[in-house]
Tab-separated table of C-alpha atoms (C1' of nucleotides) in Angstrom:
chain	number	residue	atom	x	y	z
D	551	MET	CA	7.683	-22.651	-9.352
D	552	GLY	CA	10.330	-20.106	-9.880
D	553	THR	CA	12.562	-19.962	-12.727
D	554	ALA	CA	14.737	-22.855	-11.611
D	555	ALA	CA	17.844	-21.389	-12.977
D	556	SER	CA	19.940	-24.449	-12.341
D	557	GLY	CA	19.202	-28.044	-13.210
D	558	ARG	CA	20.098	-29.361	-9.661
D	559	SER	CA	16.870	-30.778	-7.957
D	560	LYS	CA	18.082	-32.565	-4.703
D	561	ALA	CA	19.708	-30.933	-1.700
D	562	GLU	CA	23.006	-30.343	-3.281
D	563	SER	CA	24.999	-27.440	-2.538
D	564	PRO	CA	23.871	-24.607	-4.273
D	565	SER	CA	25.818	-23.414	-7.394
D	566	LYS	CA	27.238	-20.067	-7.762
D	567	GLY	CA	24.595	-18.788	-9.788
D	568	ASP	CA	21.920	-19.820	-7.127
D	569	ARG	CA	23.838	-17.851	-4.442
D	570	THR	CA	24.073	-14.911	-6.713
D	571	ARG	CA	20.367	-15.271	-7.260
D	572	GLU	CA	19.616	-15.438	-3.717
D	573	SER	CA	21.811	-12.294	-2.854
D	574	ILE	CA	20.023	-10.421	-5.503
D	575	LEU	CA	16.569	-11.394	-4.093
D	576	ARG	CA	17.580	-10.347	-0.602
D	577	VAL	CA	18.350	-6.899	-1.728
D	578	ALA	CA	15.290	-6.986	-4.045
D	579	VAL	CA	12.898	-7.660	-1.242
D	580	ASP	CA	14.323	-4.726	0.863
D	581	LEU	CA	14.209	-2.609	-2.250
D	582	ALA	CA	10.464	-3.353	-2.989
D	583	SER	CA	9.547	-2.839	0.758
D	584	VAL	CA	10.640	0.616	0.186
D	585	GLU	CA	10.044	1.534	-3.426
D	586	GLY	CA	7.324	-0.924	-4.110
D	587	LEU	CA	7.161	-3.992	-6.512
D	588	GLU	CA	6.713	-1.824	-9.474
D	589	GLY	CA	9.224	0.748	-8.297
D	590	LEU	CA	11.686	-2.141	-8.007
D	591	THR	CA	13.554	-1.450	-11.506
D	592	ILE	CA	16.318	-3.643	-12.734
D	593	GLY	CA	18.708	-0.438	-13.100
D	594	ARG	CA	18.345	0.429	-9.457
D	595	LEU	CA	18.837	-3.075	-8.273
D	596	ALA	CA	21.831	-3.524	-10.334
D	597	ASP	CA	23.278	-0.390	-9.096
D	598	GLU	CA	22.611	-1.459	-5.425
D	599	LEU	CA	24.507	-4.778	-6.204
D	600	SER	CA	27.157	-2.982	-8.315
D	601	MET	CA	26.477	-5.167	-11.175
D	602	SER	CA	25.468	-4.632	-14.652
D	603	LYS	CA	21.945	-4.580	-15.683
D	604	SER	CA	22.032	-7.259	-18.201
D	605	GLY	CA	24.133	-9.440	-15.840
D	606	LEU	CA	21.358	-9.333	-13.194
D	607	PHE	CA	18.641	-9.708	-15.699
D	608	ALA	CA	20.333	-13.013	-16.952
D	609	HIS	CA	19.069	-14.452	-13.684
D	610	PHE	CA	15.398	-13.798	-14.362
D	611	GLY	CA	13.535	-13.926	-17.895
D	612	SER	CA	11.564	-10.636	-17.290
D	613	LYS	CA	10.629	-8.012	-14.913
D	614	GLU	CA	7.572	-9.945	-13.968
D	615	ASP	CA	9.709	-13.002	-13.189
D	616	LEU	CA	11.859	-10.831	-10.935
D	617	GLN	CA	8.868	-9.744	-9.103
D	618	LEU	CA	7.554	-13.108	-8.671
D	619	ALA	CA	10.827	-14.313	-7.400
D	620	THR	CA	10.934	-11.473	-4.900
D	621	VAL	CA	7.428	-12.113	-3.681
D	622	ALA	CA	8.531	-15.941	-3.161
D	623	ALA	CA	11.633	-14.588	-1.371
D	624	ALA	CA	9.653	-12.487	0.787
D	625	ARG	CA	7.241	-15.206	1.683
D	626	GLU	CA	10.139	-17.385	2.948
D	627	ILE	CA	11.402	-14.686	5.055
D	628	PHE	CA	7.725	-14.089	6.377
D	629	ALA	CA	7.562	-17.863	7.046
D	630	GLU	CA	10.763	-18.111	8.855
D	631	HIS	CA	10.123	-15.110	11.168
D	632	VAL	CA	6.219	-15.479	11.854
D	633	LEU	CA	4.610	-18.634	10.905
D	634	ARG	CA	7.318	-21.572	11.649
D	635	PRO	CA	8.419	-20.347	15.093
D	636	ALA	CA	4.776	-20.335	16.038
D	637	LEU	CA	4.312	-24.101	15.199
D	638	THR	CA	6.697	-25.059	18.062
D	639	VAL	CA	4.218	-23.327	20.445
D	640	GLU	CA	1.446	-25.071	22.390
D	641	ALA	CA	-1.618	-25.433	20.102
D	642	GLY	CA	-4.477	-23.131	20.753
D	643	VAL	CA	-4.412	-19.809	22.215
D	644	PRO	CA	-0.763	-19.832	23.021
D	645	ARG	CA	-0.098	-20.465	19.222
D	646	LEU	CA	-2.501	-17.954	18.014
D	647	TRP	CA	-1.040	-15.360	20.306
D	648	ALA	CA	2.387	-16.334	19.104
D	649	LEU	CA	1.423	-15.751	15.473
D	650	CYS	CA	0.349	-12.145	16.481
D	651	GLU	CA	3.644	-11.499	18.620
D	652	ASN	CA	5.731	-12.632	15.920
D	653	TRP	CA	4.130	-10.648	13.259
D	654	ILE	CA	4.330	-7.467	15.370
D	655	GLN	CA	7.985	-8.177	16.375
D	656	TYR	CA	8.895	-8.777	12.627
D	657	ILE	CA	7.566	-5.045	12.178
D	658	GLU	CA	9.248	-3.826	15.139
D	659	GLY	CA	12.678	-5.565	14.263
D	660	LYS	CA	12.426	-4.105	10.641
D	661	VAL	CA	12.920	-7.456	8.902
D	662	PHE	CA	12.414	-5.535	5.756
D	663	LYS	CA	13.932	-2.187	5.257
D	664	GLY	CA	10.657	-0.367	4.406
D	665	GLY	CA	8.282	-2.192	6.930
D	666	CYS	CA	6.169	-5.073	5.907
D	667	PHE	CA	6.726	-6.145	2.389
D	668	PHE	CA	3.306	-7.718	2.269
D	669	ALA	CA	1.257	-4.908	3.502
D	670	ALA	CA	2.981	-2.647	1.003
D	671	ALA	CA	2.520	-5.253	-1.786
D	672	SER	CA	-1.119	-5.909	-0.802
D	673	PHE	CA	-2.202	-2.415	-1.268
D	674	GLU	CA	0.012	-1.784	-4.348
D	675	PHE	CA	-1.600	-4.726	-6.345
D	676	ASP	CA	-4.937	-4.972	-4.878
D	677	SER	CA	-6.540	-3.390	-7.929
D	678	ARG	CA	-4.446	-4.869	-10.653
D	679	SER	CA	-4.681	-8.392	-12.139
D	680	GLY	CA	-1.973	-10.806	-13.281
D	681	PRO	CA	0.396	-13.359	-11.848
D	682	VAL	CA	2.065	-10.890	-9.483
D	683	ARG	CA	-1.148	-9.802	-7.770
D	684	ASP	CA	-2.156	-13.619	-7.654
D	685	ALA	CA	0.962	-14.608	-5.996
D	686	ILE	CA	0.515	-11.749	-3.392
D	687	ALA	CA	-3.013	-12.553	-2.756
D	688	ALA	CA	-1.980	-16.344	-2.179
D	689	ALA	CA	0.370	-15.340	0.233
D	690	MET	CA	-1.988	-13.134	2.228
D	691	LYS	CA	-4.394	-16.147	2.194
D	692	GLU	CA	-2.041	-18.397	3.444
D	693	TRP	CA	-1.439	-15.894	6.562
D	694	LEU	CA	-5.102	-15.407	6.760
D	695	GLY	CA	-5.583	-19.186	6.551
D	696	ALA	CA	-3.010	-19.684	9.283
D	697	LEU	CA	-4.729	-17.407	11.802
D	698	THR	CA	-8.057	-19.099	10.992
D	699	ARG	CA	-6.699	-22.615	11.631
D	700	ALA	CA	-5.182	-21.369	14.780
D	701	VAL	CA	-8.501	-19.838	15.898
D	702	ASP	CA	-10.189	-23.239	14.879
D	703	VAL	CA	-7.700	-25.194	16.999
D	704	ALA	CA	-8.221	-23.090	19.737
D	705	ILE	CA	-11.803	-23.625	19.671
D	706	ARG	CA	-11.382	-27.279	19.495
D	707	GLU	CA	-8.942	-27.242	22.395
D	708	LYS	CA	-11.556	-25.311	24.492
D	709	HIS	CA	-9.502	-22.343	24.751
D	710	LEU	CA	-11.866	-20.167	22.967
D	711	LYS	CA	-15.874	-20.149	23.153
D	712	ALA	CA	-17.314	-22.212	20.563
D	713	SER	CA	-19.800	-19.414	19.566
D	714	ILE	CA	-17.374	-17.187	18.011
D	715	ASP	CA	-17.168	-17.107	13.857
D	716	SER	CA	-13.548	-18.170	13.149
D	717	HIS	CA	-13.292	-16.369	9.972
D	718	GLN	CA	-14.550	-13.223	11.293
D	719	PHE	CA	-12.487	-13.371	14.337
D	720	ALA	CA	-9.359	-14.275	12.352
D	721	LEU	CA	-9.985	-11.241	9.973
D	722	GLU	CA	-10.090	-9.043	13.184
D	723	ILE	CA	-6.718	-10.523	14.238
D	724	TYR	CA	-5.439	-10.018	10.721
D	725	SER	CA	-6.468	-6.257	10.540
D	726	LEU	CA	-5.376	-4.954	13.813
D	727	PRO	CA	-1.511	-5.421	13.078
D	728	ILE	CA	-1.874	-3.755	9.758
D	729	GLY	CA	-3.438	-0.705	11.284
D	730	ALA	CA	-0.577	-0.609	13.734
D	731	HIS	CA	1.913	-0.964	10.873
D	732	CYS	CA	0.330	2.190	9.645
D	733	GLY	CA	0.551	3.975	12.962
D	734	PHE	CA	4.283	2.809	13.589
D	735	GLN	CA	5.537	3.506	10.006
D	736	LEU	CA	3.677	6.427	8.498
D	737	LEU	CA	2.338	8.334	11.719
D	738	GLU	CA	5.441	7.394	13.766
D	739	ASP	CA	3.228	6.782	16.708
D	740	LYS	CA	5.703	5.106	19.161
D	741	LYS	CA	2.567	3.628	21.097
D	742	ALA	CA	0.783	1.972	18.039
D	743	LEU	CA	2.658	-1.400	18.432
D	744	LYS	CA	2.045	-1.426	22.080
D	745	HIS	CA	-1.494	-0.354	21.809
D	746	ILE	CA	-2.288	-3.117	19.230
D	747	ARG	CA	-0.651	-5.842	21.389
D	748	THR	CA	-2.861	-4.778	24.165
D	749	SER	CA	-5.973	-4.660	21.893
D	750	ILE	CA	-5.247	-8.117	20.419
D	751	LEU	CA	-4.642	-9.673	23.837
D	752	ALA	CA	-7.725	-8.116	25.218
D	753	ARG	CA	-9.756	-9.297	22.283
D	754	ILE	CA	-8.561	-12.927	22.545
D	755	GLN	CA	-9.362	-12.943	26.367
D	756	SER	CA	-12.795	-11.597	25.710
D	757	VAL	CA	-13.614	-14.861	24.234
D	758	ALA	CA	-11.517	-17.076	25.945
D	759	THR	CA	-12.952	-19.927	28.151
D	760	ALA	CA	-12.136	-20.640	31.967
D	761	THR	CA	-9.756	-23.372	30.690
D	762	CYS	CA	-7.594	-21.295	28.322
D	763	PRO	CA	-4.004	-21.221	29.213
D	764	GLN	CA	-2.719	-17.761	30.452
D	765	VAL	CA	-0.992	-15.692	27.618
D	766	LYS	CA	0.734	-12.461	28.012
D	767	ILE	CA	2.897	-9.842	26.121
D	768	ARG	CA	6.531	-10.963	25.681
D	769	ARG	CA	9.203	-8.958	27.345
K	110	MET	CA	-1.683	25.495	0.170
K	111	GLY	CA	-2.074	24.139	-3.428
K	112	THR	CA	-0.658	25.759	-6.292
K	113	ALA	CA	-3.335	28.568	-6.527
K	114	ALA	CA	-3.235	28.650	-10.224
K	115	SER	CA	-5.673	31.543	-10.595
K	116	GLY	CA	-5.399	34.885	-8.694
K	117	ARG	CA	-9.006	34.864	-7.650
K	118	SER	CA	-9.532	34.361	-3.805
K	119	LYS	CA	-13.239	34.979	-3.032
K	120	ALA	CA	-16.014	32.756	-4.108
K	121	GLU	CA	-16.031	33.952	-7.763
K	122	SER	CA	-17.059	31.412	-10.318
K	123	PRO	CA	-14.074	29.183	-11.339
K	124	SER	CA	-12.187	30.326	-14.403
K	125	LYS	CA	-11.775	27.891	-17.308
K	126	GLY	CA	-8.282	26.814	-15.944
K	127	ASP	CA	-9.729	26.063	-12.557
K	128	ARG	CA	-12.483	23.632	-14.028
K	129	THR	CA	-9.733	22.025	-16.271
K	130	ARG	CA	-7.545	21.600	-13.114
K	131	GLU	CA	-10.405	20.065	-11.265
K	132	SER	CA	-11.390	17.608	-13.969
K	133	ILE	CA	-7.590	16.421	-14.273
K	134	LEU	CA	-7.525	15.959	-10.605
K	135	ARG	CA	-10.574	13.795	-10.524
K	136	VAL	CA	-9.082	11.581	-13.213
K	137	ALA	CA	-5.471	11.673	-11.406
K	138	VAL	CA	-7.265	10.520	-7.988
K	139	ASP	CA	-8.671	7.414	-9.790
K	140	LEU	CA	-5.578	6.645	-11.770
K	141	ALA	CA	-3.572	6.921	-8.647
K	142	SER	CA	-5.741	4.738	-6.538
K	143	VAL	CA	-4.990	1.974	-9.127
K	144	GLU	CA	-1.404	2.709	-10.157
K	145	GLY	CA	-0.127	4.405	-7.104
K	146	LEU	CA	1.049	8.068	-6.797
K	147	GLU	CA	4.289	7.267	-8.172
K	148	GLY	CA	2.717	5.213	-11.193
K	149	LEU	CA	0.618	8.264	-11.782
K	150	THR	CA	2.628	9.498	-14.809
K	151	ILE	CA	2.009	12.793	-16.734
K	152	GLY	CA	2.048	10.946	-19.978
K	153	ARG	CA	-0.640	8.271	-18.846
K	154	LEU	CA	-2.826	11.067	-17.121
K	155	ALA	CA	-2.580	13.328	-20.494
K	156	ASP	CA	-3.506	10.142	-22.629
K	157	GLU	CA	-6.492	9.450	-20.249
K	158	LEU	CA	-7.561	13.157	-20.632
K	159	SER	CA	-6.865	13.314	-24.485
K	160	MET	CA	-4.591	16.294	-24.010
K	161	SER	CA	-1.077	16.982	-24.595
K	162	LYS	CA	1.646	16.293	-21.737
K	163	SER	CA	2.807	19.897	-21.779
K	164	GLY	CA	-0.805	21.240	-21.750
K	165	LEU	CA	-1.610	19.232	-18.619
K	166	PHE	CA	1.811	19.880	-17.104
K	167	ALA	CA	1.187	23.674	-17.480
K	168	HIS	CA	-1.382	23.410	-14.497
K	169	PHE	CA	1.162	21.923	-12.284
K	170	GLY	CA	4.817	23.279	-11.667
K	171	SER	CA	6.360	19.658	-11.086
K	172	LYS	CA	5.355	16.030	-10.666
K	173	GLU	CA	5.555	16.646	-6.899
K	174	ASP	CA	3.092	19.458	-7.246
K	175	LEU	CA	0.708	17.109	-9.039
K	176	GLN	CA	1.084	14.546	-6.428
K	177	LEU	CA	0.408	17.031	-3.714
K	178	ALA	CA	-2.785	18.329	-5.506
K	179	THR	CA	-4.031	14.716	-6.030
K	180	VAL	CA	-3.656	14.142	-2.444
K	181	ALA	CA	-5.509	17.331	-1.381
K	182	ALA	CA	-8.133	16.442	-4.055
K	183	ALA	CA	-8.701	12.911	-2.652
K	184	ARG	CA	-8.891	14.405	0.926
K	185	GLU	CA	-11.728	16.720	-0.159
K	186	ILE	CA	-13.636	13.599	-1.503
K	187	PHE	CA	-12.826	11.644	1.587
K	188	ALA	CA	-14.138	14.335	3.708
K	189	GLU	CA	-17.333	14.933	1.456
K	190	HIS	CA	-18.230	10.988	1.772
K	191	VAL	CA	-16.931	10.250	5.154
K	192	LEU	CA	-16.316	13.114	7.597
K	193	ARG	CA	-19.014	15.719	6.818
K	194	PRO	CA	-21.912	13.372	6.709
K	195	ALA	CA	-21.108	12.165	10.167
K	196	LEU	CA	-21.005	15.598	11.881
K	197	THR	CA	-24.937	15.769	11.142
K	198	VAL	CA	-25.426	12.787	13.306
K	199	GLU	CA	-25.918	12.891	17.154
K	200	ALA	CA	-22.772	13.346	18.845
K	201	GLY	CA	-21.208	10.337	20.736
K	202	VAL	CA	-21.747	6.727	19.780
K	203	PRO	CA	-23.988	7.420	16.913
K	204	ARG	CA	-21.445	9.819	15.181
K	205	LEU	CA	-18.402	7.398	15.829
K	206	TRP	CA	-20.514	4.473	14.287
K	207	ALA	CA	-21.494	6.892	11.401
K	208	LEU	CA	-17.830	7.657	10.678
K	209	CYS	CA	-17.253	3.798	10.610
K	210	GLU	CA	-20.361	2.982	8.303
K	211	ASN	CA	-19.472	5.823	5.970
K	212	TRP	CA	-15.933	4.707	5.490
K	213	ILE	CA	-17.075	1.168	4.663
K	214	GLN	CA	-19.676	2.311	2.374
K	215	TYR	CA	-17.110	4.556	0.637
K	216	ILE	CA	-15.155	1.488	-0.151
K	217	GLU	CA	-18.145	-0.693	-1.053
K	218	GLY	CA	-19.416	2.103	-3.355
K	219	LYS	CA	-16.100	2.151	-4.983
K	220	VAL	CA	-15.562	6.072	-4.742
K	221	PHE	CA	-12.050	5.531	-5.899
K	222	LYS	CA	-11.689	3.264	-8.937
K	223	GLY	CA	-8.995	1.254	-7.237
K	224	GLY	CA	-10.098	1.167	-3.608
K	225	CYS	CA	-9.402	3.622	-0.812
K	226	PHE	CA	-6.690	6.062	-2.120
K	227	PHE	CA	-5.374	6.843	1.284
K	228	ALA	CA	-4.837	3.066	2.157
K	229	ALA	CA	-2.929	2.578	-1.005
K	230	ALA	CA	-1.003	5.865	-0.457
K	231	SER	CA	-0.183	5.147	3.131
K	232	PHE	CA	1.586	1.926	2.371
K	233	GLU	CA	3.291	3.334	-0.714
K	234	PHE	CA	4.843	6.486	1.053
K	235	ASP	CA	5.235	5.136	4.704
K	236	SER	CA	8.891	4.586	4.263
K	237	ARG	CA	9.764	7.619	2.164
K	238	SER	CA	10.343	11.316	3.203
K	239	GLY	CA	9.398	14.628	1.751
K	240	PRO	CA	6.348	16.749	1.263
K	241	VAL	CA	4.094	14.143	-0.468
K	242	ARG	CA	4.551	11.618	2.460
K	243	ASP	CA	3.890	14.341	4.775
K	244	ALA	CA	0.592	15.291	3.159
K	245	ILE	CA	-0.554	11.700	3.186
K	246	ALA	CA	0.425	11.404	6.911
K	247	ALA	CA	-1.471	14.538	7.634
K	248	ALA	CA	-4.509	13.249	6.045
K	249	MET	CA	-4.306	10.042	8.059
K	250	LYS	CA	-3.860	11.965	11.252
K	251	GLU	CA	-6.857	13.894	10.404
K	252	TRP	CA	-8.983	10.767	10.095
K	253	LEU	CA	-7.431	9.115	13.062
K	254	GLY	CA	-7.987	12.349	15.172
K	255	ALA	CA	-11.697	12.331	14.019
K	256	LEU	CA	-12.139	9.019	15.335
K	257	THR	CA	-10.287	9.839	18.618
K	258	ARG	CA	-12.411	12.886	18.993
K	259	ALA	CA	-15.618	10.863	18.339
K	260	VAL	CA	-14.450	8.424	21.072
K	261	ASP	CA	-13.632	11.218	23.642
K	262	VAL	CA	-17.047	12.836	22.881
K	263	ALA	CA	-18.903	9.432	23.222
K	264	ILE	CA	-17.077	9.011	26.649
K	265	ARG	CA	-18.047	12.566	27.678
K	266	GLU	CA	-21.752	11.827	26.580
K	267	LYS	CA	-21.560	8.878	28.871
K	268	HIS	CA	-22.319	6.504	25.872
K	269	LEU	CA	-18.912	4.892	26.345
K	270	LYS	CA	-17.119	3.794	29.581
K	271	ALA	CA	-14.847	6.320	31.001
K	272	SER	CA	-12.233	3.540	31.553
K	273	ILE	CA	-11.151	3.015	27.933
K	274	ASP	CA	-8.197	4.467	26.417
K	275	SER	CA	-9.574	6.761	23.554
K	276	HIS	CA	-6.337	6.725	21.477
K	277	GLN	CA	-5.989	2.987	21.744
K	278	PHE	CA	-9.541	2.510	20.878
K	279	ALA	CA	-9.534	4.789	17.989
K	280	LEU	CA	-6.530	3.009	16.650
K	281	GLU	CA	-8.608	-0.234	16.660
K	282	ILE	CA	-11.568	1.587	14.990
K	283	TYR	CA	-9.022	2.746	12.295
K	284	SER	CA	-7.344	-0.728	11.877
K	285	LEU	CA	-10.586	-2.732	11.255
K	286	PRO	CA	-11.662	-1.277	8.014
K	287	ILE	CA	-8.117	-1.209	6.548
K	288	GLY	CA	-8.064	-4.962	6.953
K	289	ALA	CA	-11.459	-5.403	5.728
K	290	HIS	CA	-10.297	-3.316	2.662
K	291	CYS	CA	-7.574	-5.813	2.086
K	292	GLY	CA	-10.028	-8.886	2.354
K	293	PHE	CA	-12.476	-7.037	0.012
K	294	GLN	CA	-10.062	-5.753	-2.516
K	295	LEU	CA	-7.187	-8.203	-2.684
K	296	LEU	CA	-8.645	-11.529	-1.323
K	297	GLU	CA	-12.145	-10.727	-2.858
K	298	ASP	CA	-13.784	-12.027	0.149
K	299	LYS	CA	-17.401	-10.530	-0.283
K	300	LYS	CA	-18.051	-11.195	3.559
K	301	ALA	CA	-15.046	-9.165	4.624
K	302	LEU	CA	-17.056	-5.803	4.799
K	303	LYS	CA	-20.004	-7.539	6.485
K	304	HIS	CA	-17.607	-9.338	9.114
K	305	ILE	CA	-15.956	-6.076	9.915
K	306	ARG	CA	-19.081	-4.009	10.292
K	307	THR	CA	-20.041	-6.739	12.846
K	308	SER	CA	-16.873	-6.658	14.557
K	309	ILE	CA	-16.768	-2.849	14.935
K	310	LEU	CA	-20.282	-2.738	16.170
K	311	ALA	CA	-19.702	-5.619	18.606
K	312	ARG	CA	-16.393	-3.813	19.767
K	313	ILE	CA	-18.373	-0.510	20.463
K	314	GLN	CA	-21.156	-2.212	22.165
K	315	SER	CA	-18.714	-4.126	24.414
K	316	VAL	CA	-17.739	-0.818	26.119
K	317	ALA	CA	-20.988	0.824	25.797
K	318	THR	CA	-22.670	2.137	28.969
K	319	ALA	CA	-26.362	1.366	29.859
K	320	THR	CA	-27.286	4.910	28.719
K	321	CYS	CA	-25.749	4.498	25.265
K	322	PRO	CA	-28.054	4.999	22.386
K	323	GLN	CA	-28.788	2.020	20.175
K	324	VAL	CA	-26.888	1.872	16.975
K	325	LYS	CA	-27.172	-0.849	14.133
K	326	ILE	CA	-25.876	-1.569	10.721
K	327	ARG	CA	-27.704	0.360	8.130
K	328	ARG	CA	-29.579	-1.336	5.507
V	920	DC	C1'	28.494	-12.435	-15.960
V	921	DC	C1'	30.059	-8.305	-19.443
V	922	DT	C1'	29.727	-4.122	-23.263
V	923	DA	C1'	26.943	-2.043	-26.361
V	924	DC	C1'	22.833	-1.180	-28.015
V	925	DC	C1'	17.274	-0.966	-29.113
V	926	DG	C1'	12.606	1.682	-28.928
V	927	DA	C1'	9.483	3.507	-25.577
V	928	DT	C1'	8.490	6.423	-21.901
V	929	DC	C1'	9.879	9.269	-18.018
V	930	DG	C1'	9.635	14.339	-15.907
V	931	DG	C1'	10.493	18.630	-17.724
V	932	DT	C1'	11.456	22.902	-21.007
V	933	DA	C1'	11.502	26.371	-24.897
V	934	DG	C1'	8.670	29.138	-27.545
V	935	DG	C1'	4.412	30.253	-29.244
W	805	DC	C1'	-3.530	25.055	-24.317
W	806	DC	C1'	-0.150	23.173	-28.399
W	807	DT	C1'	4.418	21.163	-31.277
W	808	DA	C1'	8.898	20.026	-30.884
W	809	DC	C1'	12.189	18.862	-28.351
W	810	DC	C1'	15.865	17.511	-24.092
W	811	DG	C1'	18.560	13.979	-21.126
W	812	DA	C1'	17.799	10.067	-18.279
W	813	DT	C1'	15.871	5.963	-17.425
W	814	DC	C1'	12.886	2.080	-18.435
W	815	DG	C1'	12.628	-3.118	-19.730
W	816	DG	C1'	14.752	-5.892	-22.908
W	817	DT	C1'	18.243	-7.964	-26.685
W	818	DA	C1'	22.502	-9.320	-29.252
W	819	DG	C1'	26.605	-11.438	-29.033
W	820	DG	C1'	30.400	-12.729	-26.551
DNA sequence: CCTACCGATCGGTAGG
DNA sequence: CCTACCGATCGGTAGG
């Protein structure tokens, strides 16, 4: 996957071209989170980086390639901030809650300039077709899958009641922060993130067993 | 508000210009729900309507005016499908539930070609500024406000426990269908809408009093 | 990585 | 409501 600009394959030190590409994508991700993936134009991106359009374009074969590379870069940033830190947390409800907390902090901390890259991209491409839409859908499925797995594990660990439907429950946990994002970013409701933290925690506790470890809102 | 193209004010029959404007906006709303409000270009819209760019443009002073008129038209359609039908339903939990059901049916019935116009517009404009963003935010505040009012009325009618925070509860009810929209439209999860119906109903019932009227999923 | 360029389309205007 | 046009920007290419 990716355009594999350089021929290197092992963990050699990145070439200058690789580093340029990386710095382009870091800016692209921020720009796309504000302007959208379609509004991410090669001209504006080149301007922002003080380089020529064609110089930038040499790193990507087409606009679609640039979009795909931007989605991949955003996915890596999401994994770094939300998914991977949760894997170090105790399996079961503590890990499920860590995923939620990480997601909310990643919004609160404005990891992307324009709020959640994937929330924006999801709604921008949800009625289109093609490779970019597929890449976004794959990323969201990964996230929903991670939540579902965390719920399943929490059931297996007897932290959550076995009677719940893990798919349905995961979809709830998936939905609440998206709504909070909307409240926070568009409606400028300063309480939205706090409210949704409370809602998710209460929802988890409503289906927790007596042997479930305590979880609480991070301070 | 609006560009008020004609000088008529009362309920006279709409002029030919008014009717043209209306038919333009019906197409604009569908196009914007797919391509986004920024991707709604005057050229594409004129093509779709088999009229000239400048002929179409004569109805609006600028692209921003076209976007504002499109938001207003979408708002009217939303009110017609979701808000107004709920006002005929018994106040309290039945009305709250009707708002949710109407929203989900409006997604299921593909009232807009590309899914919910406002979900797309919200995430497209949530990190911009200007009149278009403000119009979208106002529409979403109206919707969240309608939900909050319905919750407050349900508390007053003693359908819901007085201990709940109506703002927080409304934000939950607001969030769940947005997540379901994502599952339905992007992830093509056919169970998403059914799951979220069940989730919302269960959530309402979890804070219902003994005197709350029965509500159930419409068939 | 650059300059210099391509045809197409953008939002918008003049004039009828 | 139209034709005919404007400068700016789009994605992309040639050639170095």
